């Protein structure tokens, strides 16, 4: 079983849609959960992070962590064409980040 | 907004040559990392560095790789004798301290092409 699993997509949605991106993991030692956005051939850009379980909201973005199910989600409300990118989940127990494969999102006008 | 700066953006080298990739961390950050991403694959941890020594390294980070902070500002990754399979994007990441060392900020990356 992979340590972090993420559906690679691609996910194609119309502008204004609600997008749900998800990751599952197997290592119960993970305590920090991050979402990064990556444009083609660029570095990962930190969007949000959560410590342990719970929800966190930042503008149009909401991150959820369910440690009992080992499942994390990122919701994007009112999606925009500028949200088109690859979204990477990452998590850690120490400080080494373990990444998912990334989900490619395309928001069309 | 402070950012992690990496140079060069693209490095082309011949197999067997040495390369040095450079990173300038965010100024108050104390934890430094290198990751790599082979085209089409996930981002993978290489090494973490704190207080002038390696904290942890992955099995990818073999004797061909080394890191150092030569002048208190730059953080470098050296690959002694490059192989074709070293071709990848290399990302430097940095973090502040304590519990926030998990919150890592990435540079734009160096694309290494080994011919």
CSV table of C-alpha atoms in Angstrom, one decimal:
chain,number,residue,atom,x,y,z
A,1,UNK,CA,0.0,0.0,0.0
A,2,UNK,CA,1.3,3.4,-1.0
A,3,UNK,CA,2.0,5.8,1.8
A,4,UNK,CA,0.0,8.6,0.2
A,5,UNK,CA,-2.6,8.0,-2.6
A,6,UNK,CA,-4.1,10.7,-4.8
A,7,UNK,CA,-6.3,10.4,-7.8
A,8,UNK,CA,-4.2,11.9,-10.7
A,9,UNK,CA,-7.3,13.1,-12.6
A,10,UNK,CA,-7.4,15.0,-14.8
A,11,UNK,CA,-10.5,16.7,-13.4
A,12,UNK,CA,-12.3,19.1,-15.7
A,13,UNK,CA,-15.0,21.4,-14.3
A,14,UNK,CA,-16.9,24.5,-15.5
A,15,UNK,CA,-16.1,27.9,-13.9
A,16,UNK,CA,-18.0,28.4,-10.7
A,17,UNK,CA,-18.1,24.8,-9.8
A,18,UNK,CA,-17.2,23.4,-6.4
A,19,UNK,CA,-14.1,21.2,-6.7
A,20,UNK,CA,-13.2,18.4,-4.3
A,21,UNK,CA,-9.7,17.0,-4.2
A,22,UNK,CA,-8.8,14.1,-1.9
A,23,UNK,CA,-5.9,12.0,-0.6
A,24,UNK,CA,-5.7,8.9,1.5
A,25,UNK,CA,-2.7,7.8,3.5
A,26,UNK,CA,-1.6,4.8,5.5
A,27,UNK,CA,0.9,6.2,8.1
A,28,UNK,CA,-0.9,7.1,11.3
A,29,UNK,CA,2.2,9.1,12.5
A,30,UNK,CA,1.4,11.9,10.0
A,31,UNK,CA,0.4,15.0,11.9
A,32,UNK,CA,0.8,17.9,9.4
A,33,UNK,CA,-1.2,18.0,6.2
A,34,UNK,CA,-0.5,20.4,3.4
A,35,UNK,CA,-2.0,21.3,0.0
A,36,UNK,CA,0.3,22.7,-2.6
A,37,UNK,CA,-0.6,24.1,-6.0
A,38,UNK,CA,1.9,23.5,-8.9
A,39,UNK,CA,1.8,25.1,-12.3
A,40,UNK,CA,3.6,23.3,-15.1
A,41,UNK,CA,7.4,23.2,-14.6
A,42,UNK,CA,7.2,25.4,-11.5
A,43,UNK,CA,7.7,24.8,-7.8
A,44,UNK,CA,5.0,23.8,-5.4
A,45,UNK,CA,3.2,26.8,-3.9
A,46,UNK,CA,1.8,26.3,-0.4
A,47,UNK,CA,-1.9,26.8,-0.3
A,48,UNK,CA,-3.0,25.6,3.1
A,49,UNK,CA,-1.8,23.5,6.0
A,50,UNK,CA,-3.6,21.7,8.9
A,51,UNK,CA,-2.2,20.2,12.0
A,52,UNK,CA,-4.0,17.0,13.2
A,53,UNK,CA,-7.7,16.7,12.5
A,54,UNK,CA,-10.3,19.3,11.7
A,55,UNK,CA,-11.2,22.0,9.1
A,56,UNK,CA,-9.5,25.1,8.0
A,57,UNK,CA,-10.9,27.8,5.7
A,58,UNK,CA,-9.1,30.4,3.7
A,59,UNK,CA,-11.2,32.4,1.2
A,60,UNK,CA,-12.5,30.0,-1.4
A,61,UNK,CA,-10.4,27.1,-0.1
A,62,UNK,CA,-11.3,24.7,2.7
A,63,UNK,CA,-9.1,21.9,3.9
A,64,UNK,CA,-10.4,19.0,5.9
A,65,UNK,CA,-8.5,16.2,7.7
A,66,UNK,CA,-10.2,13.1,9.1
A,67,UNK,CA,-7.4,11.2,10.9
A,68,UNK,CA,-9.8,8.3,11.9
A,69,UNK,CA,-10.3,7.6,8.2
A,70,UNK,CA,-6.8,8.7,7.1
A,71,UNK,CA,-8.5,10.9,4.5
A,72,UNK,CA,-7.9,14.6,3.6
A,73,UNK,CA,-9.7,16.9,1.3
A,74,UNK,CA,-9.4,20.3,-0.3
A,75,UNK,CA,-12.5,22.1,-1.5
A,76,UNK,CA,-12.4,25.0,-3.9
A,77,UNK,CA,-15.6,27.0,-4.1
A,78,UNK,CA,-16.5,29.2,-7.1
A,79,UNK,CA,-13.6,27.8,-9.1
A,80,UNK,CA,-11.9,30.1,-11.6
A,81,UNK,CA,-9.9,29.3,-14.8
A,82,UNK,CA,-6.9,30.6,-12.8
A,83,UNK,CA,-7.3,27.7,-10.5
A,84,UNK,CA,-6.2,25.4,-13.3
A,85,UNK,CA,-3.1,23.6,-12.0
A,86,UNK,CA,-1.9,20.4,-10.4
A,87,UNK,CA,-2.8,20.1,-6.7
A,88,UNK,CA,-0.5,18.2,-4.5
A,89,UNK,CA,-1.3,16.9,-1.1
A,90,UNK,CA,1.7,16.4,1.3
A,91,UNK,CA,2.0,15.2,4.8
A,92,UNK,CA,4.6,14.6,7.5
A,93,UNK,CA,5.2,13.1,10.8
A,94,UNK,CA,8.8,14.4,11.3
A,95,UNK,CA,9.7,17.2,8.8
A,96,UNK,CA,10.1,15.1,5.7
A,97,UNK,CA,7.2,15.7,3.4
A,98,UNK,CA,5.6,12.8,1.6
A,99,UNK,CA,3.7,13.9,-1.5
A,100,UNK,CA,0.8,12.5,-3.4
A,101,UNK,CA,1.1,12.2,-7.2
A,102,UNK,CA,-1.0,15.3,-7.7
A,103,UNK,CA,-4.4,15.9,-9.3
A,104,UNK,CA,-4.5,17.9,-12.5
A,105,UNK,CA,-7.4,20.4,-12.4
A,106,UNK,CA,-8.8,22.3,-15.4
A,107,UNK,CA,-11.5,24.9,-14.9
A,108,UNK,CA,-13.0,26.0,-18.2
A,109,UNK,CA,-14.9,29.3,-18.8
B,1,UNK,CA,6.6,38.5,-0.1
B,2,UNK,CA,9.8,36.6,0.8
B,3,UNK,CA,10.7,33.7,-1.4
B,4,UNK,CA,13.1,30.9,-1.9
B,5,UNK,CA,15.4,31.6,-4.9
B,6,UNK,CA,17.1,28.8,-6.9
B,7,UNK,CA,19.8,29.1,-9.5
B,8,UNK,CA,20.2,28.2,-12.3
B,9,UNK,CA,16.7,27.7,-13.6
B,10,UNK,CA,18.0,25.1,-16.1
B,11,UNK,CA,21.2,23.2,-16.1
B,12,UNK,CA,22.4,21.0,-18.9
B,13,UNK,CA,25.3,18.7,-18.3
B,14,UNK,CA,27.1,15.7,-19.7
B,15,UNK,CA,26.9,12.4,-17.9
B,16,UNK,CA,29.7,12.0,-15.4
B,17,UNK,CA,30.1,15.8,-14.8
B,18,UNK,CA,29.7,17.5,-11.5
B,19,UNK,CA,26.8,20.0,-10.9
B,20,UNK,CA,26.1,22.4,-8.1
B,21,UNK,CA,22.5,23.6,-7.6
B,22,UNK,CA,22.1,26.7,-5.5
B,23,UNK,CA,19.4,28.0,-3.2
B,24,UNK,CA,18.9,31.2,-1.2
B,25,UNK,CA,16.5,30.5,1.6
B,26,UNK,CA,14.0,32.9,3.1
B,27,UNK,CA,16.1,35.0,5.5
B,28,UNK,CA,14.8,33.8,8.9
B,29,UNK,CA,14.5,30.1,8.0
B,30,UNK,CA,16.7,27.6,9.6
B,31,UNK,CA,15.6,24.3,8.1
B,32,UNK,CA,16.6,23.4,4.5
B,33,UNK,CA,15.5,20.6,2.2
B,34,UNK,CA,16.1,19.3,-1.2
B,35,UNK,CA,13.4,17.4,-3.2
B,36,UNK,CA,13.3,16.2,-6.7
B,37,UNK,CA,10.6,15.5,-9.2
B,38,UNK,CA,11.2,13.3,-12.2
B,39,UNK,CA,9.0,14.3,-15.1
B,40,UNK,CA,5.5,13.0,-14.6
B,41,UNK,CA,6.3,11.6,-11.2
B,42,UNK,CA,5.7,12.7,-7.6
B,43,UNK,CA,7.9,15.1,-5.6
B,44,UNK,CA,10.4,13.0,-3.6
B,45,UNK,CA,12.3,13.9,-0.5
B,46,UNK,CA,16.1,13.9,-0.8
B,47,UNK,CA,17.6,15.4,2.3
B,48,UNK,CA,17.0,17.7,5.3
B,49,UNK,CA,19.6,20.0,6.7
B,50,UNK,CA,19.7,21.9,10.0
B,51,UNK,CA,22.4,23.5,12.1
B,52,UNK,CA,25.0,22.7,9.4
B,53,UNK,CA,24.4,19.0,9.3
B,54,UNK,CA,22.2,16.5,7.6
B,55,UNK,CA,19.1,15.6,9.7
B,56,UNK,CA,17.7,12.9,7.5
B,57,UNK,CA,18.3,11.6,4.0
B,58,UNK,CA,16.5,9.3,1.7
B,59,UNK,CA,17.9,6.2,-0.1
B,60,UNK,CA,18.1,8.3,-3.3
B,61,UNK,CA,20.7,10.5,-1.5
B,62,UNK,CA,23.7,8.3,-2.0
B,63,UNK,CA,27.4,9.1,-2.0
B,64,UNK,CA,27.1,11.0,-5.2
B,65,UNK,CA,25.1,13.7,-3.5
B,66,UNK,CA,26.2,16.3,-0.9
B,67,UNK,CA,24.8,19.4,0.6
B,68,UNK,CA,26.4,22.3,2.4
B,69,UNK,CA,25.8,25.9,3.4
B,70,UNK,CA,29.1,27.4,2.5
B,71,UNK,CA,28.6,31.0,3.4
B,72,UNK,CA,25.7,31.2,5.7
B,73,UNK,CA,23.3,32.3,3.0
B,74,UNK,CA,23.4,29.9,0.1
B,75,UNK,CA,22.4,26.3,0.5
B,76,UNK,CA,23.8,24.0,-2.2
B,77,UNK,CA,23.2,20.5,-3.6
B,78,UNK,CA,26.2,18.9,-5.4
B,79,UNK,CA,25.9,15.9,-7.6
B,80,UNK,CA,29.4,14.6,-8.0
B,81,UNK,CA,29.1,12.4,-11.1
B,82,UNK,CA,25.8,12.8,-12.9
B,83,UNK,CA,23.9,10.0,-14.4
B,84,UNK,CA,21.1,10.0,-17.0
B,85,UNK,CA,18.6,9.1,-14.3
B,86,UNK,CA,19.5,12.3,-12.3
B,87,UNK,CA,17.6,14.3,-14.9
B,88,UNK,CA,14.7,15.9,-12.9
B,89,UNK,CA,13.4,19.1,-11.4
B,90,UNK,CA,15.3,19.8,-8.1
B,91,UNK,CA,13.4,21.9,-5.5
B,92,UNK,CA,14.9,23.6,-2.5
B,93,UNK,CA,12.5,24.1,0.4
B,94,UNK,CA,12.9,26.0,3.6
B,95,UNK,CA,11.1,26.3,6.9
B,96,UNK,CA,11.4,28.5,10.1
B,97,UNK,CA,11.9,26.4,13.2
B,98,UNK,CA,10.3,24.2,15.9
B,99,UNK,CA,6.9,22.9,15.1
B,100,UNK,CA,6.7,25.0,11.9
B,101,UNK,CA,9.5,23.1,10.2
B,102,UNK,CA,6.8,21.0,8.6
B,103,UNK,CA,5.5,24.1,6.8
B,104,UNK,CA,7.9,24.3,3.9
B,105,UNK,CA,8.2,26.9,1.2
B,106,UNK,CA,9.5,25.8,-2.1
B,107,UNK,CA,11.6,27.5,-4.7
B,108,UNK,CA,10.8,27.5,-8.4
B,109,UNK,CA,13.2,24.7,-9.0
B,110,UNK,CA,16.2,23.9,-11.2
B,111,UNK,CA,15.6,21.7,-14.2
B,112,UNK,CA,18.6,19.4,-14.6
B,113,UNK,CA,19.1,17.7,-17.9
B,114,UNK,CA,21.8,15.1,-18.1
B,115,UNK,CA,22.9,14.1,-21.6
